[in-house]
Structure formats: C-alpha cells, structure tokens
Short mmCIF file of C-alpha atoms and ligand atoms in Angstrom, two decimals:
data_model
loop_
_atom_site.label_atom_id
_atom_site.label_comp_id
_atom_site.label_asym_id
_atom_site.label_seq_id
_atom_site.Cartn_x
_atom_site.Cartn_y
_atom_site.Cartn_z
CA MET A 22 90.08 66.75 16.78
CA LYS A 23 87.32 65.72 14.46
CA ASN A 24 84.02 65.02 16.18
CA ILE A 25 82.42 68.03 18.10
CA SER A 26 79.52 67.99 20.42
CA VAL A 27 77.68 71.20 21.35
CA ILE A 28 75.34 71.38 24.37
CA GLY A 29 72.60 73.98 24.12
CA ALA A 30 71.04 75.22 20.81
CA GLY A 31 70.19 78.78 22.03
CA THR A 32 71.75 82.04 20.83
CA MET A 33 75.32 80.72 21.13
CA GLY A 34 75.07 76.88 20.78
CA ASN A 35 73.52 77.22 17.27
CA GLY A 36 76.20 79.79 16.14
CA ILE A 37 78.96 77.51 17.36
CA ALA A 38 77.49 74.40 15.68
CA HIS A 39 77.12 76.54 12.55
CA VAL A 40 80.77 77.66 12.56
CA PHE A 41 82.06 74.12 13.07
CA ALA A 42 79.80 72.51 10.42
CA GLN A 43 80.79 75.15 7.96
CA ASN A 44 84.42 74.20 8.53
CA GLY A 45 83.69 70.55 7.72
CA TYR A 46 83.43 69.14 11.27
CA PRO A 47 80.56 66.59 12.14
CA VAL A 48 78.63 68.24 14.97
CA ASN A 49 76.22 66.85 17.47
CA LEU A 50 73.92 69.55 18.74
CA ILE A 51 72.23 68.67 21.99
CA ASP A 52 69.46 70.39 23.83
CA ILE A 53 66.98 69.23 26.40
CA SER A 54 64.27 71.12 24.45
CA SER A 55 63.41 69.88 21.14
CA ALA A 56 61.73 73.33 20.35
CA SER A 57 65.11 74.93 21.06
CA LEU A 58 66.79 72.31 18.61
CA GLU A 59 64.25 73.18 15.93
CA LYS A 60 64.63 77.05 16.51
CA GLY A 61 68.38 76.66 16.52
CA MET A 62 68.51 74.62 13.29
CA ALA A 63 66.04 77.22 11.61
CA THR A 64 68.36 80.03 12.78
CA ILE A 65 71.38 78.29 11.17
CA GLY A 66 69.35 77.88 7.97
CA LYS A 67 68.44 81.61 7.93
CA ASN A 68 72.03 82.66 8.58
CA LEU A 69 73.24 80.35 5.75
CA ASP A 70 70.62 81.88 3.45
CA ARG A 71 72.05 85.27 4.23
CA MET A 72 75.46 84.02 3.23
CA ILE A 73 74.11 82.69 -0.04
CA ALA A 74 72.47 86.13 -0.71
CA LYS A 75 75.96 87.67 -0.21
CA GLU A 76 77.51 85.00 -2.56
CA LYS A 77 79.76 83.78 0.27
CA ILE A 78 78.51 80.20 -0.18
CA THR A 79 76.35 78.22 -2.53
CA THR A 80 73.08 76.41 -2.03
CA VAL A 81 75.05 73.10 -2.26
CA ASP A 82 77.32 74.39 0.52
CA LYS A 83 74.26 75.00 2.64
CA THR A 84 72.88 71.60 2.21
CA ASN A 85 76.36 70.07 3.16
CA ILE A 86 76.66 72.32 6.27
CA LEU A 87 73.36 71.31 7.51
CA ALA A 88 74.04 67.68 6.73
CA ASN A 89 77.10 67.92 9.17
CA ILE A 90 74.79 68.71 12.11
CA THR A 91 72.81 66.02 13.86
CA THR A 92 70.53 66.80 16.78
CA TYR A 93 70.02 65.01 20.10
CA THR A 94 67.88 65.61 23.19
CA THR A 95 70.12 63.77 25.64
CA ILE A 96 73.73 64.28 26.52
CA ALA A 97 74.64 60.65 26.75
CA GLU A 98 73.56 59.98 23.17
CA GLY A 99 75.14 63.20 21.76
CA VAL A 100 78.64 62.84 23.18
CA LYS A 101 79.34 59.21 22.09
CA ASN A 102 83.00 59.13 20.57
CA THR A 103 83.29 62.94 20.59
CA ASP A 104 86.80 64.55 20.80
CA LEU A 105 85.57 67.85 22.13
CA VAL A 106 82.32 69.03 23.91
CA ILE A 107 81.40 72.74 24.04
CA GLU A 108 78.83 73.41 26.63
CA ALA A 109 76.71 76.41 25.65
CA ALA A 110 73.66 75.88 27.99
CA THR A 111 71.94 78.47 30.14
CA GLU A 112 74.33 80.67 32.22
CA ASN A 113 73.61 79.06 35.58
CA SER A 114 76.37 77.55 37.65
CA ALA A 115 74.39 74.79 39.35
CA LEU A 116 73.23 73.65 35.98
CA LYS A 117 76.73 73.73 34.45
CA LEU A 118 78.18 71.72 37.35
CA LYS A 119 75.54 69.02 36.89
CA ILE A 120 76.21 68.88 33.10
CA PHE A 121 79.96 68.53 33.70
CA GLN A 122 79.46 65.86 36.23
CA GLU A 123 77.44 63.97 33.63
CA LEU A 124 79.87 64.71 30.78
CA ASP A 125 82.80 63.33 32.95
CA LYS A 126 80.96 60.08 33.46
CA VAL A 127 79.69 59.49 29.88
CA CYS A 128 82.58 60.80 27.71
CA ASN A 129 85.77 59.01 26.66
CA ALA A 130 88.64 59.55 29.06
CA ASN A 131 90.46 61.84 26.49
CA THR A 132 87.56 63.97 25.43
CA ILE A 133 88.20 67.65 26.16
CA LEU A 134 85.38 69.45 27.90
CA ALA A 135 85.06 73.12 27.11
CA THR A 136 82.44 75.67 28.26
CA ASN A 137 81.24 78.70 26.66
CA THR A 138 80.38 80.35 29.95
CA SER A 139 80.49 84.20 29.99
CA SER A 140 81.51 84.41 33.60
CA ILE A 141 81.45 81.24 35.77
CA SER A 142 84.68 79.94 37.14
CA ILE A 143 86.35 77.27 34.84
CA THR A 144 88.18 76.06 37.91
CA GLN A 145 84.88 75.34 39.75
CA ILE A 146 83.36 73.66 36.71
CA ALA A 147 86.52 71.48 36.33
CA SER A 148 86.47 70.62 40.01
CA VAL A 149 83.42 68.36 39.58
CA THR A 150 85.31 66.29 37.04
CA LYS A 151 88.13 63.82 37.26
CA ARG A 152 89.92 65.46 34.31
CA GLN A 153 90.62 69.04 35.54
CA ASP A 154 93.49 69.35 33.05
CA LYS A 155 91.10 68.72 30.09
CA VAL A 156 88.55 71.44 31.13
CA ILE A 157 88.79 74.86 29.46
CA GLY A 158 86.84 78.00 28.71
CA MET A 159 86.16 78.57 24.94
CA HIS A 160 84.17 81.72 25.00
CA PHE A 161 82.75 82.61 21.59
CA MET A 162 81.22 86.02 20.92
CA ASN A 163 77.74 86.74 19.53
CA PRO A 164 76.89 86.35 16.70
CA VAL A 165 79.39 83.49 16.41
CA PRO A 166 79.55 83.22 12.56
CA ILE A 167 80.59 86.87 12.44
CA MET A 168 82.69 87.61 15.51
CA GLN A 169 86.41 87.09 15.29
CA LEU A 170 87.32 86.65 18.97
CA VAL A 171 87.48 83.52 21.11
CA GLU A 172 88.43 84.22 24.60
CA ILE A 173 90.48 81.20 25.93
CA ILE A 174 90.15 80.72 29.68
CA ARG A 175 92.53 78.42 31.42
CA GLY A 176 91.25 76.94 34.67
CA TYR A 177 93.78 76.45 37.56
CA ASN A 178 94.52 73.01 36.34
CA THR A 179 94.02 73.25 32.66
CA SER A 180 97.04 71.67 30.79
CA ASP A 181 99.41 73.51 28.30
CA ASP A 182 98.65 70.68 25.88
CA VAL A 183 94.81 71.08 26.07
CA THR A 184 95.19 74.92 25.85
CA GLY A 185 97.43 74.62 22.86
CA GLN A 186 94.93 72.35 21.18
CA ILE A 187 91.99 74.62 21.70
CA ILE A 188 94.05 77.53 20.51
CA ASP A 189 94.91 75.77 17.21
CA LEU A 190 91.39 74.69 16.73
CA SER A 191 90.05 78.21 17.02
CA LYS A 192 92.53 79.43 14.42
CA LYS A 193 91.41 76.57 12.14
CA LEU A 194 87.83 78.01 12.45
CA GLY A 195 89.31 81.42 11.26
CA LYS A 196 88.94 82.94 14.64
CA THR A 197 91.47 84.82 16.88
CA PRO A 198 92.03 83.19 20.15
CA THR A 199 93.07 85.31 23.16
CA GLU A 200 94.23 83.67 26.46
CA VAL A 201 93.07 85.05 29.66
CA ASN A 202 93.04 83.93 33.30
CA ASP A 203 90.10 82.59 35.30
CA TYR A 204 88.39 85.46 37.32
CA PRO A 205 84.76 86.22 37.31
CA GLY A 206 83.71 87.65 33.93
CA PHE A 207 87.20 86.95 32.50
CA VAL A 208 88.06 90.01 30.38
CA ALA A 209 85.24 90.50 27.88
CA ASN A 210 82.43 90.66 30.30
CA ARG A 211 84.40 92.34 33.17
CA ILE A 212 84.62 95.38 30.93
CA LEU A 213 81.41 95.13 28.86
CA MET A 214 78.87 94.32 31.64
CA PRO A 215 79.54 97.32 33.87
CA MET A 216 79.10 99.46 30.70
CA ILE A 217 75.66 97.73 29.92
CA ASN A 218 74.60 98.00 33.57
CA GLU A 219 75.57 101.77 33.71
CA ALA A 220 73.55 102.34 30.54
CA ILE A 221 70.47 100.53 32.20
CA GLU A 222 71.18 102.60 35.36
CA THR A 223 71.21 105.82 33.10
CA LEU A 224 67.75 104.84 31.83
CA TYR A 225 66.54 103.82 35.24
CA ASN A 226 67.54 107.20 36.65
CA GLY A 227 65.70 109.09 33.93
CA VAL A 228 68.82 110.76 32.56
CA ALA A 229 67.78 109.80 28.88
CA GLY A 230 65.59 107.44 26.97
CA VAL A 231 66.51 104.18 25.26
CA GLU A 232 67.13 105.61 21.87
CA GLU A 233 69.12 108.62 23.25
CA ILE A 234 71.56 106.40 25.37
CA ASP A 235 72.14 104.11 22.33
CA THR A 236 72.61 107.13 20.03
CA VAL A 237 75.21 108.68 22.32
CA MET A 238 77.23 105.54 22.50
CA LYS A 239 76.95 104.74 18.72
CA LEU A 240 77.68 108.11 17.31
CA GLY A 241 79.79 109.45 20.13
CA MET A 242 81.95 106.51 20.84
CA ALA A 243 81.77 104.73 17.45
CA HIS A 244 80.25 101.71 18.98
CA PRO A 245 78.52 99.68 16.10
CA MET A 246 75.51 99.06 18.46
CA GLY A 247 74.27 100.93 21.47
CA PRO A 248 74.63 99.13 24.96
CA LEU A 249 70.85 98.71 25.43
CA GLN A 250 70.37 97.17 22.13
CA LEU A 251 73.49 94.95 22.64
CA ALA A 252 71.94 93.80 26.02
CA ASP A 253 68.85 92.66 24.02
CA PHE A 254 70.97 90.70 21.58
CA ILE A 255 72.95 89.08 24.45
CA GLY A 256 69.71 88.28 26.47
CA LEU A 257 68.94 90.23 29.52
CA ASP A 258 68.85 86.94 31.62
CA VAL A 259 72.33 86.29 30.46
CA CYS A 260 73.58 89.86 31.34
CA LEU A 261 71.86 89.55 34.86
CA SER A 262 73.51 86.17 35.47
CA ILE A 263 76.91 87.58 34.48
CA LEU A 264 76.56 90.59 36.78
CA ASN A 265 75.47 88.39 39.61
CA VAL A 266 78.51 86.02 39.20
CA MET A 267 80.82 89.20 39.21
CA HIS A 268 79.03 90.74 42.20
CA ASP A 269 79.23 87.46 44.23
CA GLY A 270 82.80 86.76 43.03
CA PHE A 271 84.34 90.11 43.82
CA LYS A 272 82.01 91.19 46.54
CA ASN A 273 82.23 94.55 45.00
CA PRO A 274 78.87 96.73 44.85
CA LYS A 275 80.06 98.21 41.54
CA TYR A 276 78.78 94.98 39.88
CA ALA A 277 75.35 95.03 41.50
CA PRO A 278 72.74 94.58 38.71
CA CYS A 279 70.43 97.64 38.14
CA PRO A 280 66.92 96.99 39.67
CA LEU A 281 65.43 97.74 36.13
CA LEU A 282 67.38 94.80 34.69
CA VAL A 283 66.28 92.56 37.57
CA ASN A 284 62.60 93.65 36.96
CA MET A 285 62.75 93.16 33.21
CA VAL A 286 64.15 89.60 33.64
CA MET A 287 61.44 88.66 36.27
CA ALA A 288 58.79 90.14 33.77
CA LYS A 289 60.39 87.74 30.99
CA LYS A 290 61.42 90.74 28.85
CA LEU A 291 64.74 89.07 27.83
CA GLY A 292 65.43 90.88 24.58
CA VAL A 293 65.59 89.52 21.07
CA LYS A 294 64.94 85.84 22.11
CA SER A 295 61.70 86.62 23.88
CA GLY A 296 60.62 89.26 21.32
CA GLU A 297 60.94 92.22 23.71
CA GLY A 298 63.50 93.82 25.76
CA PHE A 299 64.57 97.52 25.59
CA TYR A 300 63.30 97.25 22.00
CA ASP A 301 60.19 95.41 20.65
CA TYR A 302 61.30 92.88 18.08
CA SER A 303 57.65 91.88 17.01
CA ASN A 304 57.29 94.98 15.00
CA SER A 305 59.30 98.23 14.62
CA ARG A 306 57.83 99.91 17.61
CA LYS A 307 60.47 101.52 19.67
CA ALA A 308 61.17 100.07 22.99
CA GLU A 309 61.43 103.37 25.03
CA LYS A 310 57.63 103.00 25.70
CA VAL A 311 58.09 99.40 26.73
CA ALA A 312 60.98 99.87 29.07
CA GLN A 313 59.08 102.94 30.77
CA ARG A 314 56.68 100.54 32.35
CA PHE A 315 59.50 99.50 34.61
CA LEU A 316 60.92 102.93 35.53
CA LYS A 317 60.47 104.08 38.94
P1 NAD B 429 70.19 80.74 25.61
O1 NAD B 429 69.33 81.00 26.70
O2 NAD B 429 69.90 81.33 24.29
O3 NAD B 429 70.23 79.17 25.32
C1 NAD B 429 70.50 78.21 26.25
C2 NAD B 429 70.06 76.81 25.82
O4 NAD B 429 70.49 75.73 26.75
C3 NAD B 429 68.51 76.63 25.67
O5 NAD B 429 68.22 76.21 24.38
C4 NAD B 429 68.24 75.57 26.71
O6 NAD B 429 67.12 74.78 26.33
C5 NAD B 429 69.51 74.75 26.74
N1 NAD B 429 69.64 73.96 27.91
C6 NAD B 429 69.39 74.39 29.33
N2 NAD B 429 69.67 73.26 30.05
C7 NAD B 429 70.12 72.23 29.21
C8 NAD B 429 70.64 71.04 29.58
N3 NAD B 429 70.70 70.48 30.74
N4 NAD B 429 71.14 70.27 28.58
C9 NAD B 429 71.03 70.79 27.28
N5 NAD B 429 70.72 72.06 26.98
C10 NAD B 429 70.21 72.71 27.94
O7 NAD B 429 71.57 81.02 26.10
P2 NAD B 429 72.80 81.57 25.32
O8 NAD B 429 72.72 83.05 25.21
O9 NAD B 429 73.09 80.78 24.07
O10 NAD B 429 74.03 81.32 26.47
C11 NAD B 429 74.57 79.93 26.42
C12 NAD B 429 75.97 80.14 27.05
O11 NAD B 429 76.75 81.02 26.29
C13 NAD B 429 75.87 80.80 28.59
O12 NAD B 429 76.87 80.17 29.36
C14 NAD B 429 76.23 82.22 28.14
O13 NAD B 429 76.83 82.92 29.27
C15 NAD B 429 77.17 82.07 27.08
N6 NAD B 429 77.45 83.21 26.21
C16 NAD B 429 76.24 83.97 25.78
C17 NAD B 429 76.51 85.04 24.96
C18 NAD B 429 75.32 85.82 24.47
O14 NAD B 429 75.57 86.92 23.77
N7 NAD B 429 74.10 85.37 24.56
C19 NAD B 429 77.74 85.45 24.44
C20 NAD B 429 78.86 84.57 24.84
C21 NAD B 429 78.65 83.48 25.71
#
C-alpha cells in the first residue's frame, strides 16, 4: 500500500494524515470544507513544531512531512489511484453510507475502503458497496500521533487478506492493532462512553462539579485526564452520536445519553473544537460555571 486518501480533516482526519505523512506515505487529505482543510493543515504544522521543540524531528523533516500531504475538496479528485481510503468524516451514518456509495463508484476496484467510525456498523457501511470484502474499520485514537492503539474492526464480510494488510500497515505506522468484532461501539467506546455519560449524569444530578468529578477520576483512578475533559477533547457531538448508535443498536436504556449532553450539543458547546464544552478553551476560565447554565 503506497498512496493513502483520508476523508475529513477534523480532529481525527488531520491526525491520521499526519501519521501517514510522517511515515513517508503520500496522503490526499479531503474535506468538503476548505476552512477545515486549512485548520487541519495548521494543526498538523503546530503538532510538528511541538515535535521539533522536543527534538524528535528536524525542521527539514517538517517540510518533507507537510510536502507529503495534498489537499482536495472533492472525493472524486482526492481518491484517484489511491490504494487505501480512510474515511474520518463526521460521525453520522447517513453521511458515511453516502460517502461509501460514492467511493465504491469512483475508486479502483482493488482499493481498500476503511472507516475510522467510533461506533457505526462496518457491515452496514460495507453493504452499500460492491466490495464488502474490502471494507474494514480502522479506528485510530485521539490524538492520533500520540496514541498507540488502532482498533481493527472486521465487518461480517471483510476478508482475511484485507484484515491482514490493515494489521500490517498499522504496525508499519508504529501502532498496535487490536482486532475486534463488529457490534455498536466496538470495544473502545462500549466501555469508554458509558463512563463519560455517567460522569455527565453525575454533574447533571449535582453530585459534584466539573473539576471535582475530573479530579476524582484523575487522582483516584490514575486516569491521565478526567472524563469531562476527555469528552471535550473527543467532541461532545461525537460522544452524543456514539451513545445514540449504542442506544439504538442494543435497545438498552443504559446507553441513553444524559439530557445535559444533548442540551450542550444543541447549544453548540462541542468542547475543544468549538472553544467551549465543560471547560472554556478561549481563556483559562474554568468550565464549571459554563456547564451550570445547562443544569436543571
Ligand atoms: P470532526 O467533526 O472534528 O471532523 C469531521 C470533518 O469531516 C469535518 O472537517 C467536516 O467538514 C468533514 N466532512 C463532513 N462531511 C464530509 C464529506 N461529505 N466529505 C468530506 N469531509 C466531510 O470529527 P472527528 O472527531 O474528526 O471524527 C471523525 C470520525 O472519527 C468520526 O467517525 C468519529 O466517530 C471518529 N473518531 C473520533 C474520535 C475523537 O476523539 N474525536 C476518536 C476516534 C474516532
């Protein structure tokens, strides 16, 4: 596998493009929004600067890595002659089905189509293509350049050969691939999201404030980041979509999203990417006051 296309230049897409480009792969980064492409490329630049400051790469490396990435605003242009597409667009099943239908039409017959979805059925996404054996989940973790894990999700019809190729490729990126089966939320989010949702519910019920909840989990459970801050980093819209997929998929009320989460997403308080979530990222003001606006 040589040429890689990444769809979506948001939180995950720019990180995925960064890691492939850093490992010498030519990457086509595609987003319908040119503002997202600009922001994504700026984020990659900033992350590379951080690596220069830590003496992990040189300024020449930075130039070469950025030169490996070409940006596009249409899928058809950005997937020409590509060996692997990794879709990292917004977590919305209708959108992903539409993208995969288009990919199946415009990509070469042997191109592997991977999705970075956090929760949506790989089997369902594959079902809209005529290459179900070549559709697979390649679920990177946030922030992609730092996190070791890639959750590899086989759809019902994903072939052994394609699974093997994606596992090998993940290892070439210095990551640790871990294979799981295709059920809502897979493994990572099936365990993580109920914890985040419970943390939000704990805040919503007035048991403790934002900082207190995060402090308990950081210092008491040795988590590097509290669940509310982690939710801000993931994106509250992404958390809500994942919970909805698990709630619909399992028909189990334990996955029902907390009303405070629903309210914050409707109010466009999406976390780091919108500048405000449980914490305020425009200055150092603590978020407790912010989130209280939405408490009952
Ligand atoms: P995001 O909202 O930060 O970015 C999504 C990007 O997709 C946006 O830039 C948007 O313009 C673009 N987009 C929307 N429709 C498009 C289309 N038709 N064609 C091309 N681009 C399009 O989202 P994100 O957090 O990067 O999530 C992307 C995917 O990765 C989701 O499936 C999500 O579940 C998954 N994921 C997210 C995280 C996380 O921590 N945020 C972690 C692992 C996986």
